[in-house]
mmCIF file of C-alpha atoms in Angstrom:
data_model
loop_
_atom_site.group_PDB
_atom_site.id
_atom_site.type_symbol
_atom_site.label_atom_id
_atom_site.label_comp_id
_atom_site.label_asym_id
_atom_site.label_seq_id
_atom_site.Cartn_x
_atom_site.Cartn_y
_atom_site.Cartn_z
ATOM 1 C CA MET I 2 -16.116 -34.505 67.776
ATOM 2 C CA SER I 3 -14.836 -35.379 71.375
ATOM 3 C CA THR I 4 -17.027 -35.687 74.329
ATOM 4 C CA PRO I 5 -16.564 -32.736 76.832
ATOM 5 C CA ARG I 6 -16.078 -33.692 80.188
ATOM 6 C CA PRO I 7 -18.874 -32.624 82.415
ATOM 7 C CA LEU I 8 -18.711 -29.491 84.569
ATOM 8 C CA SER I 9 -19.546 -28.990 87.904
ATOM 9 C CA PRO I 10 -22.773 -27.219 88.726
ATOM 10 C CA ALA I 11 -20.868 -24.054 89.898
ATOM 11 C CA LYS I 12 -19.086 -23.879 86.818
ATOM 12 C CA ARG I 13 -21.961 -24.441 84.471
ATOM 13 C CA TRP I 14 -23.713 -21.573 85.783
ATOM 14 C CA LEU I 15 -20.411 -19.583 85.970
ATOM 15 C CA GLY I 16 -20.659 -20.608 82.241
ATOM 16 C CA LEU I 17 -24.106 -19.064 81.893
ATOM 17 C CA VAL I 18 -23.027 -15.953 83.543
ATOM 18 C CA LEU I 19 -20.757 -15.465 80.473
ATOM 19 C CA ILE I 20 -23.008 -16.500 77.874
ATOM 20 C CA ALA I 21 -25.842 -13.998 79.343
ATOM 21 C CA THR I 22 -23.250 -11.643 79.358
ATOM 22 C CA ALA I 23 -22.385 -12.104 75.726
ATOM 23 C CA GLN I 24 -26.358 -11.714 74.791
ATOM 24 C CA PHE I 25 -26.322 -8.220 77.183
ATOM 25 C CA VAL I 26 -23.302 -7.152 74.965
ATOM 26 C CA VAL I 27 -24.420 -7.823 71.824
ATOM 27 C CA ILE I 28 -27.775 -5.728 72.357
ATOM 28 C CA MET I 29 -26.087 -2.893 74.535
ATOM 29 C CA ASP I 30 -24.172 -2.300 71.620
ATOM 30 C CA THR I 31 -26.784 -1.369 69.154
ATOM 31 C CA SER I 32 -28.542 1.199 71.988
ATOM 32 C CA ILE I 33 -25.466 2.846 73.752
ATOM 33 C CA ILE I 34 -24.394 5.054 70.744
ATOM 34 C CA GLY I 35 -28.040 6.676 70.832
ATOM 35 C CA VAL I 36 -27.144 9.662 73.136
ATOM 36 C CA ALA I 37 -23.530 9.933 71.871
ATOM 37 C CA LEU I 38 -24.555 10.546 68.377
ATOM 38 C CA PRO I 39 -24.976 13.847 68.454
ATOM 39 C CA ASP I 40 -21.216 14.337 69.928
ATOM 40 C CA ILE I 41 -19.991 12.162 67.539
ATOM 41 C CA GLN I 42 -21.651 13.987 64.827
ATOM 42 C CA ARG I 43 -19.989 17.321 65.564
ATOM 43 C CA ASP I 44 -16.227 15.976 66.576
ATOM 44 C CA LEU I 45 -15.916 13.626 63.656
ATOM 45 C CA GLY I 46 -17.702 15.694 60.911
ATOM 46 C CA PHE I 47 -20.701 13.313 60.088
ATOM 47 C CA THR I 48 -23.556 14.582 57.670
ATOM 48 C CA PRO I 49 -27.296 14.205 59.169
ATOM 49 C CA GLU I 50 -27.210 11.088 56.540
ATOM 50 C CA SER I 51 -24.311 9.213 57.082
ATOM 51 C CA LEU I 52 -24.887 9.655 61.055
ATOM 52 C CA SER I 53 -26.949 6.842 60.967
ATOM 53 C CA TRP I 54 -24.093 4.593 59.631
ATOM 54 C CA VAL I 55 -23.036 4.799 63.340
ATOM 55 C CA PHE I 56 -26.002 2.110 64.030
ATOM 56 C CA ASN I 57 -26.172 0.676 60.301
ATOM 57 C CA ALA I 58 -22.633 -0.309 60.053
ATOM 58 C CA TYR I 59 -22.993 -2.451 63.373
ATOM 59 C CA VAL I 60 -26.385 -3.911 62.656
ATOM 60 C CA VAL I 61 -25.566 -4.667 58.913
ATOM 61 C CA ALA I 62 -22.201 -6.389 59.281
ATOM 62 C CA PHE I 63 -24.069 -8.184 62.603
ATOM 63 C CA GLY I 64 -27.065 -9.556 60.601
ATOM 64 C CA GLY I 65 -24.947 -10.449 57.420
ATOM 65 C CA LEU I 66 -22.598 -12.504 58.978
ATOM 66 C CA LEU I 67 -24.569 -14.285 61.708
ATOM 67 C CA LEU I 68 -24.892 -17.517 59.609
ATOM 68 C CA LEU I 69 -21.350 -17.524 58.808
ATOM 69 C CA GLY I 70 -20.717 -17.409 62.735
ATOM 70 C CA GLY I 71 -23.158 -20.314 63.078
ATOM 71 C CA ARG I 72 -21.033 -22.512 60.644
ATOM 72 C CA LEU I 73 -17.684 -21.480 61.863
ATOM 73 C CA SER I 74 -18.929 -22.182 65.342
ATOM 74 C CA ASP I 75 -20.226 -25.819 64.228
ATOM 75 C CA ALA I 76 -17.078 -26.210 61.876
ATOM 76 C CA PHE I 77 -13.993 -25.411 64.664
ATOM 77 C CA GLY I 78 -15.891 -25.371 67.770
ATOM 78 C CA ALA I 79 -18.062 -23.022 69.670
ATOM 79 C CA ARG I 80 -15.629 -22.159 72.320
ATOM 80 C CA LYS I 81 -12.830 -21.199 69.604
ATOM 81 C CA ILE I 82 -14.998 -19.112 67.823
ATOM 82 C CA PHE I 83 -16.931 -17.543 71.079
ATOM 83 C CA VAL I 84 -13.307 -16.473 72.163
ATOM 84 C CA LEU I 85 -12.495 -15.186 68.436
ATOM 85 C CA GLY I 86 -15.865 -12.859 68.327
ATOM 86 C CA TRP I 87 -14.639 -11.257 71.743
ATOM 87 C CA LEU I 88 -11.248 -10.435 70.316
ATOM 88 C CA ILE I 89 -12.619 -8.883 67.210
ATOM 89 C CA LEU I 90 -15.177 -6.959 69.165
ATOM 90 C CA ILE I 91 -12.467 -5.200 71.028
ATOM 91 C CA ALA I 92 -10.608 -4.810 68.138
ATOM 92 C CA GLY I 93 -13.518 -2.798 67.132
ATOM 93 C CA SER I 94 -14.282 -1.227 70.357
ATOM 94 C CA ILE I 95 -10.819 0.218 70.247
ATOM 95 C CA LEU I 96 -10.814 1.304 66.795
ATOM 96 C CA ALA I 97 -14.570 2.917 66.996
ATOM 97 C CA ARG I 98 -13.200 4.867 70.512
ATOM 98 C CA ALA I 99 -9.820 6.069 69.102
ATOM 99 C CA ALA I 100 -11.440 7.051 65.384
ATOM 100 C CA GLY I 101 -10.824 10.528 64.229
ATOM 101 C CA SER I 102 -12.670 10.234 61.353
ATOM 102 C CA VAL I 103 -15.960 9.411 59.596
ATOM 103 C CA GLY I 104 -14.689 6.194 57.836
ATOM 104 C CA VAL I 105 -12.558 5.199 60.760
ATOM 105 C CA GLU I 106 -15.870 5.352 62.958
ATOM 106 C CA ILE I 107 -17.710 3.571 60.829
ATOM 107 C CA ALA I 108 -14.997 0.626 60.163
ATOM 108 C CA GLY I 109 -14.793 0.378 63.850
ATOM 109 C CA ARG I 110 -18.361 -0.098 64.095
ATOM 110 C CA ALA I 111 -18.497 -3.208 61.450
ATOM 111 C CA ILE I 112 -15.912 -5.025 62.858
ATOM 112 C CA GLN I 113 -17.828 -4.614 66.472
ATOM 113 C CA GLY I 114 -20.626 -5.955 64.617
ATOM 114 C CA ALA I 115 -18.412 -8.654 62.750
ATOM 115 C CA GLY I 116 -17.463 -9.953 66.252
ATOM 116 C CA SER I 117 -20.882 -9.938 67.683
ATOM 117 C CA ALA I 118 -22.080 -12.196 64.557
ATOM 118 C CA LEU I 119 -19.512 -14.961 66.066
ATOM 119 C CA ILE I 120 -20.350 -14.418 69.510
ATOM 120 C CA ALA I 121 -24.338 -15.120 69.304
ATOM 121 C CA PRO I 122 -24.508 -18.162 67.714
ATOM 122 C CA ALA I 123 -21.425 -19.434 69.389
ATOM 123 C CA ALA I 124 -23.169 -18.487 72.550
ATOM 124 C CA LEU I 125 -26.321 -20.329 71.734
ATOM 125 C CA THR I 126 -24.440 -23.352 70.989
ATOM 126 C CA LEU I 127 -22.520 -23.190 74.465
ATOM 127 C CA LEU I 128 -25.585 -22.906 76.270
ATOM 128 C CA MET I 129 -27.015 -26.023 74.857
ATOM 129 C CA MET I 130 -24.252 -27.874 75.345
ATOM 130 C CA LEU I 131 -23.814 -26.727 79.352
ATOM 131 C CA PHE I 132 -27.799 -27.459 79.772
ATOM 132 C CA GLY I 133 -29.319 -29.146 77.116
ATOM 133 C CA GLY I 134 -30.854 -32.625 78.329
ATOM 134 C CA THR I 135 -31.174 -30.994 81.866
ATOM 135 C CA SER I 136 -33.951 -30.079 83.935
ATOM 136 C CA ASP I 137 -32.395 -26.322 84.169
ATOM 137 C CA LEU I 138 -32.714 -25.630 80.546
ATOM 138 C CA PRO I 139 -35.563 -23.690 80.928
ATOM 139 C CA LYS I 140 -34.108 -21.401 83.418
ATOM 140 C CA ALA I 141 -30.862 -21.255 81.383
ATOM 141 C CA PHE I 142 -33.142 -19.999 78.608
ATOM 142 C CA ALA I 143 -34.663 -17.912 80.974
ATOM 143 C CA VAL I 144 -31.739 -16.079 81.944
ATOM 144 C CA TYR I 145 -30.420 -15.500 78.646
ATOM 145 C CA GLY I 146 -33.408 -14.379 77.084
ATOM 146 C CA ALA I 147 -33.745 -11.954 79.568
ATOM 147 C CA ALA I 148 -29.843 -10.554 78.868
ATOM 148 C CA ALA I 149 -31.102 -8.775 75.185
ATOM 149 C CA PRO I 150 -33.945 -6.381 77.203
ATOM 150 C CA ILE I 151 -31.450 -5.897 79.852
ATOM 151 C CA GLY I 152 -28.676 -4.852 77.531
ATOM 152 C CA GLY I 153 -30.959 -2.216 75.562
ATOM 153 C CA THR I 154 -32.073 -0.760 78.638
ATOM 154 C CA ALA I 155 -28.363 -0.621 80.068
ATOM 155 C CA GLY I 156 -26.953 0.658 76.787
ATOM 156 C CA VAL I 157 -29.355 3.892 76.466
ATOM 157 C CA PHE I 158 -28.422 4.659 80.342
ATOM 158 C CA LEU I 159 -24.726 3.645 79.914
ATOM 159 C CA GLY I 160 -24.762 5.969 77.017
ATOM 160 C CA GLY I 161 -26.370 8.910 78.596
ATOM 161 C CA VAL I 162 -24.062 8.698 81.733
ATOM 162 C CA LEU I 163 -20.849 8.304 79.779
ATOM 163 C CA THR I 164 -21.706 10.751 77.261
ATOM 164 C CA GLU I 165 -22.857 13.009 79.923
ATOM 165 C CA TYR I 166 -19.837 12.612 82.479
ATOM 166 C CA ALA I 167 -17.082 11.430 80.580
ATOM 167 C CA SER I 168 -17.243 11.467 76.695
ATOM 168 C CA TRP I 169 -18.420 9.676 73.759
ATOM 169 C CA PRO I 170 -15.575 7.808 73.005
ATOM 170 C CA TRP I 171 -16.183 5.969 76.257
ATOM 171 C CA VAL I 172 -19.385 4.297 74.979
ATOM 172 C CA PHE I 173 -17.273 2.101 72.988
ATOM 173 C CA TYR I 174 -14.469 1.672 75.444
ATOM 174 C CA VAL I 175 -17.128 0.138 78.314
ATOM 175 C CA THR I 176 -16.918 -3.163 76.084
ATOM 176 C CA VAL I 177 -13.438 -3.616 76.712
ATOM 177 C CA PRO I 178 -13.202 -4.550 80.546
ATOM 178 C CA ILE I 179 -16.301 -6.736 80.118
ATOM 179 C CA ALA I 180 -14.712 -8.396 77.166
ATOM 180 C CA LEU I 181 -11.698 -9.239 79.237
ATOM 181 C CA PHE I 182 -13.871 -10.543 82.008
ATOM 182 C CA VAL I 183 -15.739 -13.111 79.637
ATOM 183 C CA LEU I 184 -11.975 -14.151 78.254
ATOM 184 C CA ALA I 185 -10.157 -14.494 81.373
ATOM 185 C CA PHE I 186 -12.778 -17.332 82.786
ATOM 186 C CA SER I 187 -13.824 -18.663 79.274
ATOM 187 C CA ALA I 188 -11.158 -21.261 79.315
ATOM 188 C CA THR I 189 -11.740 -22.828 82.281
ATOM 189 C CA THR I 190 -15.702 -22.882 82.271
ATOM 190 C CA LEU I 191 -17.010 -23.218 78.865
ATOM 191 C CA PRO I 192 -17.069 -26.777 77.347
ATOM 192 C CA ARG I 193 -14.491 -27.314 74.885
ATOM 193 C CA THR I 194 -15.349 -29.608 71.305
ATOM 194 C CA VAL I 195 -12.865 -30.503 68.697
ATOM 195 C CA ARG I 196 -15.316 -30.522 65.409
ATOM 196 C CA LYS I 197 -13.601 -31.608 62.118
ATOM 197 C CA ALA I 198 -14.729 -28.933 59.354
ATOM 198 C CA THR I 199 -16.813 -30.840 56.811
ATOM 199 C CA GLY I 200 -18.369 -29.232 53.776
ATOM 200 C CA SER I 201 -17.214 -25.917 52.357
ATOM 201 C CA ILE I 202 -17.292 -22.740 54.489
ATOM 202 C CA ASP I 203 -19.153 -20.167 52.222
ATOM 203 C CA VAL I 204 -17.167 -16.523 53.345
ATOM 204 C CA GLY I 205 -17.938 -15.391 49.848
ATOM 205 C CA GLY I 206 -21.651 -15.920 50.094
ATOM 206 C CA ALA I 207 -21.608 -13.782 53.573
ATOM 207 C CA VAL I 208 -19.976 -11.020 52.375
ATOM 208 C CA THR I 209 -22.323 -10.847 49.549
ATOM 209 C CA VAL I 210 -25.587 -11.227 51.815
ATOM 210 C CA THR I 211 -23.586 -8.449 53.908
ATOM 211 C CA VAL I 212 -22.823 -5.854 51.126
ATOM 212 C CA GLY I 213 -26.072 -6.659 49.699
ATOM 213 C CA LEU I 214 -27.855 -5.785 53.259
ATOM 214 C CA ALA I 215 -25.619 -2.754 53.353
ATOM 215 C CA ALA I 216 -26.846 -1.424 49.500
ATOM 216 C CA VAL I 217 -30.591 -2.003 50.452
ATOM 217 C CA VAL I 218 -29.957 0.101 53.753
ATOM 218 C CA TYR I 219 -27.919 2.724 51.747
ATOM 219 C CA ALA I 220 -30.924 3.083 49.365
ATOM 220 C CA VAL I 221 -33.388 3.515 52.265
ATOM 221 C CA VAL I 222 -31.438 5.937 54.015
ATOM 222 C CA ASN I 223 -30.763 8.175 50.996
ATOM 223 C CA ALA I 224 -34.021 7.535 49.398
ATOM 224 C CA PRO I 225 -35.272 10.874 50.478
ATOM 225 C CA GLU I 226 -32.837 13.174 49.226
ATOM 226 C CA SER I 227 -32.672 11.522 45.759
ATOM 227 C CA ALA I 228 -36.394 11.113 44.952
ATOM 228 C CA GLY I 229 -38.706 13.810 44.223
ATOM 229 C CA SER I 230 -41.722 14.628 45.923
ATOM 230 C CA PRO I 231 -44.988 13.417 44.957
ATOM 231 C CA GLY I 232 -46.171 16.802 43.436
ATOM 232 C CA PRO I 233 -43.699 16.952 41.028
ATOM 233 C CA LEU I 234 -43.832 13.322 39.885
ATOM 234 C CA TRP I 235 -47.754 13.407 39.704
ATOM 235 C CA ALA I 236 -47.412 16.819 37.089
ATOM 236 C CA CYS I 237 -44.464 14.815 35.121
ATOM 237 C CA TRP I 238 -47.307 11.928 34.733
ATOM 238 C CA ARG I 239 -50.043 14.233 33.533
ATOM 239 C CA THR I 240 -47.996 15.898 31.512
ATOM 240 C CA ASP I 241 -46.730 12.926 29.819
ATOM 241 C CA ARG I 242 -50.476 11.611 29.607
ATOM 242 C CA ILE I 243 -51.743 14.460 27.849
ATOM 243 C CA SER I 244 -48.386 15.127 25.449
ATOM 244 C CA ALA I 245 -49.773 11.557 24.183
ATOM 245 C CA GLY I 246 -53.222 12.177 23.697
ATOM 246 C CA SER I 247 -54.608 10.046 26.422
ATOM 247 C CA VAL I 248 -56.043 12.755 28.195
ATOM 248 C CA THR I 249 -57.718 15.899 26.637
ATOM 249 C CA PRO I 250 -57.353 18.891 27.919
ATOM 250 C CA GLN I 251 -60.617 20.809 28.429
ATOM 251 C CA GLY I 252 -60.803 24.181 26.922
#
């Protein structure tokens, strides 16, 4: 790994702004769709059960690919993966905004989640590269940590405002100018490292984990409509036991 040149204090703090913005957007994209869901359901024809996947697709892709994002960041350099994550997030946001069907909308949200899974671990690595070993590290972590709840709150507020005064596709489009701002300053502000990839990168394992998470979420979401109610299940159990002779009916 090559040693990056020290950055000026001004550039370090600007780098922190970019990193905190990344944390802000990653969390914002989980909450910004809340108010818009009824309009999305009406316009794209989601069923009540499938509507949850507008949220779930993002979260499942993010959680399933997060470890892969960290591994790629270590192998190829945090700044490269950080930038790549933002490009993927932009692509997913544009697709989700332009969606005209249920499948395209869910795919756009999954791509957004995949981009965020690259951004989040790379951002934390960049934070340590900028402030690790300095007296400003606690301050930097405080700013980074505060960005998450602010992003969650801002997402709910922005989702409501954009849905009310514009239209639901704008809840996805709002991510694009923020991403372009971050990309415009990343090359000159964030430290560059060159790391040689060692060992294997388990893409297949990450995909398997993601598919497994999706299957679990699908089962949980669809359990109420596929499972019987407690009354019939109890009645069947009791009938079986009477038939087997373990319970003697009182006559």
